[in-house]
């Protein structure tokens, strides 16, 4: 179990890369857990080290609906009776898991839906548990926890419901899946948006924080986050150039473009091929918007 103390009463329990995530724990007037996607044993161990336990959790806040971030929410709710807080877009998806599946692109007709559900159940068990959000947060809502105030910051793109959470004192932002990983920005669902992602990166860059907490880096606190976000955003353009060169070299359909993986290093799992395809579809749309390629009778061609 690894955890970092970020400031007085602000901790991160490391979950690391997908299918887990880093979990922020705030111990103030209340015990607040943000994104319970680390190992539940690690969260238990961390709380015990603070003379607390899982039953003492008052509130769970969700940054967005991804299974690796909501994994243990209902388990903690059953143990502690904690309230669950999420934003206006996330809440109805959490309350109705079929809506969540559709939102993520896995409607009943999706050919890899079963495999994806299997992946979630094997690696993020609990994410599909039925439950309800108790407190719906609006954009920019603040909530005070004694010495610590939290404020939501809507940052769509990764998914339309994605939000960061500003920890106003001590002036740190939990950036969740604006995660600054080597992999780069993830926008692998039909409703993800490259344009919104770039705007959200700018929004966080403009904030004058003392540090950023990544949702997935094992060394989670980044102080020079403005430079790191610029490098992170550049990955989008690098990928777009790779998609364009594949098209210029004669790949004219999605299977032809995805024949050589561009985003994931290898594609042996059909679920990840689906994510790669959705990400590349966003790039093709972007290239069309930029007037560099066109789609004609199902074929993607240079203009
Ligand atoms: Zn996510």
GROMACS .gro file of C-alpha atoms and ligand atoms in nm:
model
  304
    1UNK     CA    1   0.000   0.000   0.000
    2UNK     CA    2   0.144   0.336  -0.103
    3UNK     CA    3   0.003   0.670  -0.006
    4UNK     CA    4   0.117   1.030  -0.020
    5UNK     CA    5   0.037   1.310   0.217
    6UNK     CA    6  -0.019   1.612  -0.006
    7UNK     CA    7  -0.107   1.860   0.267
    8UNK     CA    8  -0.266   1.859   0.611
    9UNK     CA    9  -0.568   1.630   0.580
   10UNK     CA   10  -0.518   1.562   0.206
   11UNK     CA   11  -0.387   1.221   0.100
   12UNK     CA   12  -0.362   1.010  -0.214
   13UNK     CA   13  -0.380   0.631  -0.199
   14UNK     CA   14  -0.204   0.501  -0.510
   15UNK     CA   15  -0.401   0.277  -0.743
   16UNK     CA   16  -0.192   0.366  -1.046
   17UNK     CA   17  -0.276   0.276  -1.403
   18UNK     CA   18  -0.602   0.139  -1.549
   19UNK     CA   19  -0.793  -0.072  -1.438
   20UNK     CA   20  -0.724   0.105  -1.106
   21UNK     CA   21  -0.692   0.476  -1.027
   22UNK     CA   22  -0.552   0.698  -0.756
   23UNK     CA   23  -0.794   0.773  -0.474
   24UNK     CA   24  -0.790   1.106  -0.290
   25UNK     CA   25  -0.885   1.093   0.077
   26UNK     CA   26  -0.963   1.407   0.271
   27UNK     CA   27  -0.972   1.386   0.646
   28UNK     CA   28  -1.128   1.702   0.787
   29UNK     CA   29  -1.466   1.758   0.949
   30UNK     CA   30  -1.572   1.465   0.733
   31UNK     CA   31  -1.389   1.175   0.574
   32UNK     CA   32  -1.424   1.222   0.199
   33UNK     CA   33  -1.309   0.975  -0.063
   34UNK     CA   34  -1.275   1.093  -0.423
   35UNK     CA   35  -1.277   0.824  -0.695
   36UNK     CA   36  -1.261   0.497  -0.502
   37UNK     CA   37  -1.075   0.301  -0.772
   38UNK     CA   38  -0.761   0.202  -0.579
   39UNK     CA   39  -0.751  -0.141  -0.420
   40UNK     CA   40  -1.008  -0.155  -0.140
   41UNK     CA   41  -0.752  -0.335   0.081
   42UNK     CA   42  -0.511  -0.045   0.031
   43UNK     CA   43  -0.781   0.205   0.121
   44UNK     CA   44  -0.861   0.002   0.432
   45UNK     CA   45  -0.490  -0.017   0.526
   46UNK     CA   46  -0.446   0.358   0.477
   47UNK     CA   47  -0.749   0.441   0.694
   48UNK     CA   48  -0.633   0.204   0.966
   49UNK     CA   49  -0.299   0.385   0.974
   50UNK     CA   50  -0.498   0.704   1.048
   51UNK     CA   51  -0.700   0.530   1.323
   52UNK     CA   52  -1.001   0.517   1.095
   53UNK     CA   53  -1.175   0.243   0.901
   54UNK     CA   54  -1.392   0.203   0.594
   55UNK     CA   55  -1.709   0.246   0.803
   56UNK     CA   56  -1.601   0.601   0.895
   57UNK     CA   57  -1.627   0.730   0.538
   58UNK     CA   58  -1.890   1.007   0.518
   59UNK     CA   59  -1.887   1.094   0.148
   60UNK     CA   60  -1.771   0.950  -0.182
   61UNK     CA   61  -1.732   1.196  -0.470
   62UNK     CA   62  -1.707   1.072  -0.830
   63UNK     CA   63  -1.513   1.272  -1.091
   64UNK     CA   64  -1.681   1.090  -1.383
   65UNK     CA   65  -1.856   0.765  -1.469
   66UNK     CA   66  -1.560   0.549  -1.586
   67UNK     CA   67  -1.561   0.204  -1.419
   68UNK     CA   68  -1.199   0.237  -1.299
   69UNK     CA   69  -1.296   0.551  -1.101
   70UNK     CA   70  -1.628   0.436  -0.950
   71UNK     CA   71  -1.525   0.074  -0.877
   72UNK     CA   72  -1.578   0.046  -0.499
   73UNK     CA   73  -1.841   0.317  -0.451
   74UNK     CA   74  -2.128   0.084  -0.366
   75UNK     CA   75  -1.909  -0.145  -0.157
   76UNK     CA   76  -1.812   0.158   0.058
   77UNK     CA   77  -2.173   0.276   0.065
   78UNK     CA   78  -2.289  -0.064   0.193
   79UNK     CA   79  -2.020  -0.065   0.462
   80UNK     CA   80  -2.045   0.294   0.584
   81UNK     CA   81  -2.379   0.428   0.461
   82UNK     CA   82  -2.179   0.716   0.310
   83UNK     CA   83  -2.352   0.961   0.081
   84UNK     CA   84  -2.250   0.956  -0.284
   85UNK     CA   85  -2.194   1.285  -0.468
   86UNK     CA   86  -2.155   1.330  -0.843
   87UNK     CA   87  -2.227   1.597  -1.101
   88UNK     CA   88  -2.548   1.645  -1.299
   89UNK     CA   89  -2.431   1.433  -1.593
   90UNK     CA   90  -2.267   1.155  -1.393
   91UNK     CA   91  -2.552   1.111  -1.141
   92UNK     CA   92  -2.822   0.969  -1.372
   93UNK     CA   93  -2.565   0.739  -1.535
   94UNK     CA   94  -2.459   0.605  -1.196
   95UNK     CA   95  -2.825   0.558  -1.098
   96UNK     CA   96  -2.905   0.357  -1.411
   97UNK     CA   97  -2.619   0.135  -1.524
   98UNK     CA   98  -2.777   0.061  -1.864
   99UNK     CA   99  -2.762   0.438  -1.931
  100UNK     CA  100  -2.395   0.432  -1.828
  101UNK     CA  101  -2.322   0.152  -2.075
  102UNK     CA  102  -2.496   0.343  -2.356
  103UNK     CA  103  -2.315   0.665  -2.262
  104UNK     CA  104  -1.983   0.482  -2.297
  105UNK     CA  105  -2.083   0.350  -2.642
  106UNK     CA  106  -2.165  -0.003  -2.533
  107UNK     CA  107  -2.534  -0.012  -2.627
  108UNK     CA  108  -2.693  -0.353  -2.671
  109UNK     CA  109  -2.595  -0.377  -3.039
  110UNK     CA  110  -2.224  -0.314  -2.982
  111UNK     CA  111  -2.032  -0.627  -3.092
  112UNK     CA  112  -1.781  -0.615  -2.804
  113UNK     CA  113  -2.027  -0.516  -2.528
  114UNK     CA  114  -2.013  -0.862  -2.366
  115UNK     CA  115  -1.632  -0.865  -2.368
  116UNK     CA  116  -1.620  -0.514  -2.221
  117UNK     CA  117  -1.869  -0.611  -1.947
  118UNK     CA  118  -1.651  -0.913  -1.876
  119UNK     CA  119  -1.341  -0.691  -1.853
  120UNK     CA  120  -1.519  -0.457  -1.610
  121UNK     CA  121  -1.650  -0.746  -1.398
  122UNK     CA  122  -1.311  -0.917  -1.384
  123UNK     CA  123  -1.088  -0.614  -1.331
  124UNK     CA  124  -1.321  -0.346  -1.182
  125UNK     CA  125  -1.566  -0.561  -0.993
  126UNK     CA  126  -1.839  -0.351  -0.834
  127UNK     CA  127  -1.855  -0.080  -1.101
  128UNK     CA  128  -2.190  -0.210  -1.227
  129UNK     CA  129  -2.345  -0.242  -0.878
  130UNK     CA  130  -2.681  -0.069  -0.861
  131UNK     CA  131  -2.701   0.236  -0.641
  132UNK     CA  132  -2.803   0.601  -0.626
  133UNK     CA  133  -2.628   0.934  -0.603
  134UNK     CA  134  -2.746   1.128  -0.294
  135UNK     CA  135  -2.608   1.469  -0.378
  136UNK     CA  136  -2.603   1.614  -0.729
  137UNK     CA  137  -2.327   1.871  -0.776
  138UNK     CA  138  -2.363   2.162  -1.014
  139UNK     CA  139  -2.077   2.321  -1.209
  140UNK     CA  140  -1.860   2.524  -0.973
  141UNK     CA  141  -2.031   2.396  -0.658
  142UNK     CA  142  -1.825   2.428  -0.344
  143UNK     CA  143  -1.850   2.234  -0.025
  144UNK     CA  144  -1.676   2.313   0.298
  145UNK     CA  145  -1.526   2.047   0.519
  146UNK     CA  146  -1.400   2.265   0.801
  147UNK     CA  147  -1.049   2.375   0.707
  148UNK     CA  148  -1.076   2.232   0.357
  149UNK     CA  149  -1.304   2.351   0.076
  150UNK     CA  150  -1.366   2.156  -0.243
  151UNK     CA  151  -1.487   2.307  -0.570
  152UNK     CA  152  -1.593   2.129  -0.887
  153UNK     CA  153  -1.449   2.227  -1.225
  154UNK     CA  154  -1.625   2.084  -1.530
  155UNK     CA  155  -1.357   1.959  -1.774
  156UNK     CA  156  -1.526   1.763  -2.055
  157UNK     CA  157  -1.353   1.593  -2.348
  158UNK     CA  158  -1.228   1.271  -2.192
  159UNK     CA  159  -1.600   1.217  -2.142
  160UNK     CA  160  -1.877   1.481  -2.135
  161UNK     CA  161  -1.922   1.435  -1.758
  162UNK     CA  162  -1.555   1.462  -1.656
  163UNK     CA  163  -1.478   1.708  -1.379
  164UNK     CA  164  -1.169   1.802  -1.183
  165UNK     CA  165  -1.194   1.890  -0.816
  166UNK     CA  166  -1.014   2.191  -0.677
  167UNK     CA  167  -0.899   2.147  -0.321
  168UNK     CA  168  -0.919   2.520  -0.253
  169UNK     CA  169  -0.707   2.503   0.060
  170UNK     CA  170  -0.421   2.403   0.004
  171UNK     CA  171  -0.472   2.517  -0.359
  172UNK     CA  172  -0.429   2.182  -0.533
  173UNK     CA  173  -0.635   2.039  -0.818
  174UNK     CA  174  -0.731   1.675  -0.847
  175UNK     CA  175  -0.724   1.645  -1.226
  176UNK     CA  176  -0.850   1.285  -1.245
  177UNK     CA  177  -0.813   1.173  -1.609
  178UNK     CA  178  -0.630   1.483  -1.724
  179UNK     CA  179  -0.375   1.247  -1.582
  180UNK     CA  180  -0.045   1.350  -1.747
  181UNK     CA  181   0.048   0.986  -1.819
  182UNK     CA  182   0.289   0.891  -2.098
  183UNK     CA  183  -0.005   0.735  -2.281
  184UNK     CA  184  -0.152   1.081  -2.330
  185UNK     CA  185  -0.510   1.205  -2.341
  186UNK     CA  186  -0.777   0.935  -2.368
  187UNK     CA  187  -1.089   1.009  -2.571
  188UNK     CA  188  -1.195   0.656  -2.665
  189UNK     CA  189  -1.575   0.678  -2.660
  190UNK     CA  190  -1.821   0.804  -2.922
  191UNK     CA  191  -1.910   1.105  -2.701
  192UNK     CA  192  -1.552   1.194  -2.611
  193UNK     CA  193  -1.431   1.512  -2.781
  194UNK     CA  194  -1.081   1.616  -2.882
  195UNK     CA  195  -1.187   1.981  -2.904
  196UNK     CA  196  -1.337   1.980  -2.553
  197UNK     CA  197  -1.035   1.792  -2.419
  198UNK     CA  198  -0.801   2.063  -2.550
  199UNK     CA  199  -1.021   2.335  -2.398
  200UNK     CA  200  -1.027   2.155  -2.063
  201UNK     CA  201  -0.645   2.125  -2.067
  202UNK     CA  202  -0.627   2.503  -2.126
  203UNK     CA  203  -0.876   2.566  -1.845
  204UNK     CA  204  -0.659   2.375  -1.596
  205UNK     CA  205  -0.341   2.539  -1.734
  206UNK     CA  206  -0.492   2.880  -1.662
  207UNK     CA  207  -0.552   2.794  -1.297
  208UNK     CA  208  -0.291   2.913  -1.053
  209UNK     CA  209  -0.257   2.600  -0.845
  210UNK     CA  210   0.036   2.495  -0.630
  211UNK     CA  211   0.012   2.145  -0.775
  212UNK     CA  212  -0.194   1.892  -0.967
  213UNK     CA  213  -0.286   1.542  -0.853
  214UNK     CA  214  -0.299   1.288  -1.137
  215UNK     CA  215  -0.564   1.019  -1.135
  216UNK     CA  216  -0.316   0.755  -1.253
  217UNK     CA  217   0.052   0.852  -1.204
  218UNK     CA  218   0.222   0.657  -0.928
  219UNK     CA  219   0.407   0.973  -0.833
  220UNK     CA  220   0.082   1.168  -0.823
  221UNK     CA  221   0.167   1.530  -0.737
  222UNK     CA  222   0.291   1.744  -1.027
  223UNK     CA  223   0.407   2.095  -0.950
  224UNK     CA  224   0.516   2.204  -1.301
  225UNK     CA  225   0.177   2.100  -1.433
  226UNK     CA  226   0.150   2.380  -1.693
  227UNK     CA  227   0.451   2.253  -1.889
  228UNK     CA  228   0.345   1.893  -1.841
  229UNK     CA  229  -0.006   1.969  -1.969
  230UNK     CA  230   0.141   2.132  -2.280
  231UNK     CA  231   0.344   1.816  -2.354
  232UNK     CA  232   0.036   1.604  -2.280
  233UNK     CA  233  -0.174   1.807  -2.527
  234UNK     CA  234   0.096   1.768  -2.796
  235UNK     CA  235   0.029   1.393  -2.801
  236UNK     CA  236  -0.305   1.472  -2.964
  237UNK     CA  237  -0.136   1.642  -3.261
  238UNK     CA  238   0.127   1.365  -3.289
  239UNK     CA  239  -0.148   1.104  -3.313
  240UNK     CA  240  -0.338   1.315  -3.564
  241UNK     CA  241  -0.026   1.337  -3.784
  242UNK     CA  242   0.008   0.958  -3.769
  243UNK     CA  243  -0.356   0.913  -3.873
  244UNK     CA  244  -0.306   1.157  -4.160
  245UNK     CA  245   0.006   0.979  -4.283
  246UNK     CA  246  -0.174   0.643  -4.275
  247UNK     CA  247  -0.446   0.796  -4.496
  248UNK     CA  248  -0.188   0.953  -4.729
  249UNK     CA  249  -0.019   0.614  -4.758
  250UNK     CA  250  -0.346   0.466  -4.887
  251UNK     CA  251  -0.545   0.351  -4.584
  252UNK     CA  252  -0.900   0.458  -4.677
  253UNK     CA  253  -1.125   0.277  -4.431
  254UNK     CA  254  -1.126   0.247  -4.052
  255UNK     CA  255  -1.005  -0.119  -4.056
  256UNK     CA  256  -0.721  -0.015  -4.289
  257UNK     CA  257  -0.624   0.278  -4.068
  258UNK     CA  258  -0.636   0.070  -3.749
  259UNK     CA  259  -0.445  -0.221  -3.912
  260UNK     CA  260  -0.129  -0.071  -3.761
  261UNK     CA  261  -0.202   0.049  -3.409
  262UNK     CA  262  -0.147   0.423  -3.364
  263UNK     CA  263  -0.261   0.486  -3.009
  264UNK     CA  264  -0.222   0.157  -2.825
  265UNK     CA  265   0.115  -0.017  -2.862
  266UNK     CA  266  -0.052  -0.347  -2.953
  267UNK     CA  267  -0.409  -0.452  -3.008
  268UNK     CA  268  -0.468  -0.811  -2.911
  269UNK     CA  269  -0.790  -0.741  -2.719
  270UNK     CA  270  -1.105  -0.657  -2.923
  271UNK     CA  271  -1.222  -0.414  -2.651
  272UNK     CA  272  -0.904  -0.210  -2.689
  273UNK     CA  273  -0.938  -0.224  -3.067
  274UNK     CA  274  -1.281  -0.067  -3.014
  275UNK     CA  275  -1.128   0.211  -2.800
  276UNK     CA  276  -0.856   0.266  -3.063
  277UNK     CA  277  -1.119   0.281  -3.339
  278UNK     CA  278  -1.325   0.541  -3.149
  279UNK     CA  279  -1.017   0.751  -3.086
  280UNK     CA  280  -0.914   0.737  -3.452
  281UNK     CA  281  -1.269   0.822  -3.561
  282UNK     CA  282  -1.234   1.145  -3.359
  283UNK     CA  283  -0.909   1.220  -3.542
  284UNK     CA  284  -1.064   1.152  -3.882
  285UNK     CA  285  -1.348   1.396  -3.799
  286UNK     CA  286  -1.091   1.649  -3.686
  287UNK     CA  287  -0.892   1.606  -4.011
  288UNK     CA  288  -1.216   1.654  -4.207
  289UNK     CA  289  -1.290   1.973  -4.005
  290UNK     CA  290  -0.938   2.095  -4.079
  291UNK     CA  291  -1.001   2.042  -4.453
  292UNK     CA  292  -0.716   1.791  -4.488
  293UNK     CA  293  -0.918   1.481  -4.581
  294UNK     CA  294  -1.269   1.406  -4.701
  295UNK     CA  295  -1.507   1.117  -4.674
  296UNK     CA  296  -1.655   1.001  -5.002
  297UNK     CA  297  -1.881   0.696  -5.029
  298UNK     CA  298  -1.736   0.547  -4.710
  299UNK     CA  299  -1.374   0.603  -4.821
  300UNK     CA  300  -1.147   0.847  -4.641
  301UNK     CA  301  -0.920   1.029  -4.888
  302UNK     CA  302  -0.684   1.323  -4.900
  303UNK     CA  303  -0.822   1.631  -5.066
  304LIG    ZN1  304  -1.176   0.819  -1.722
   0.00000   0.00000   0.00000
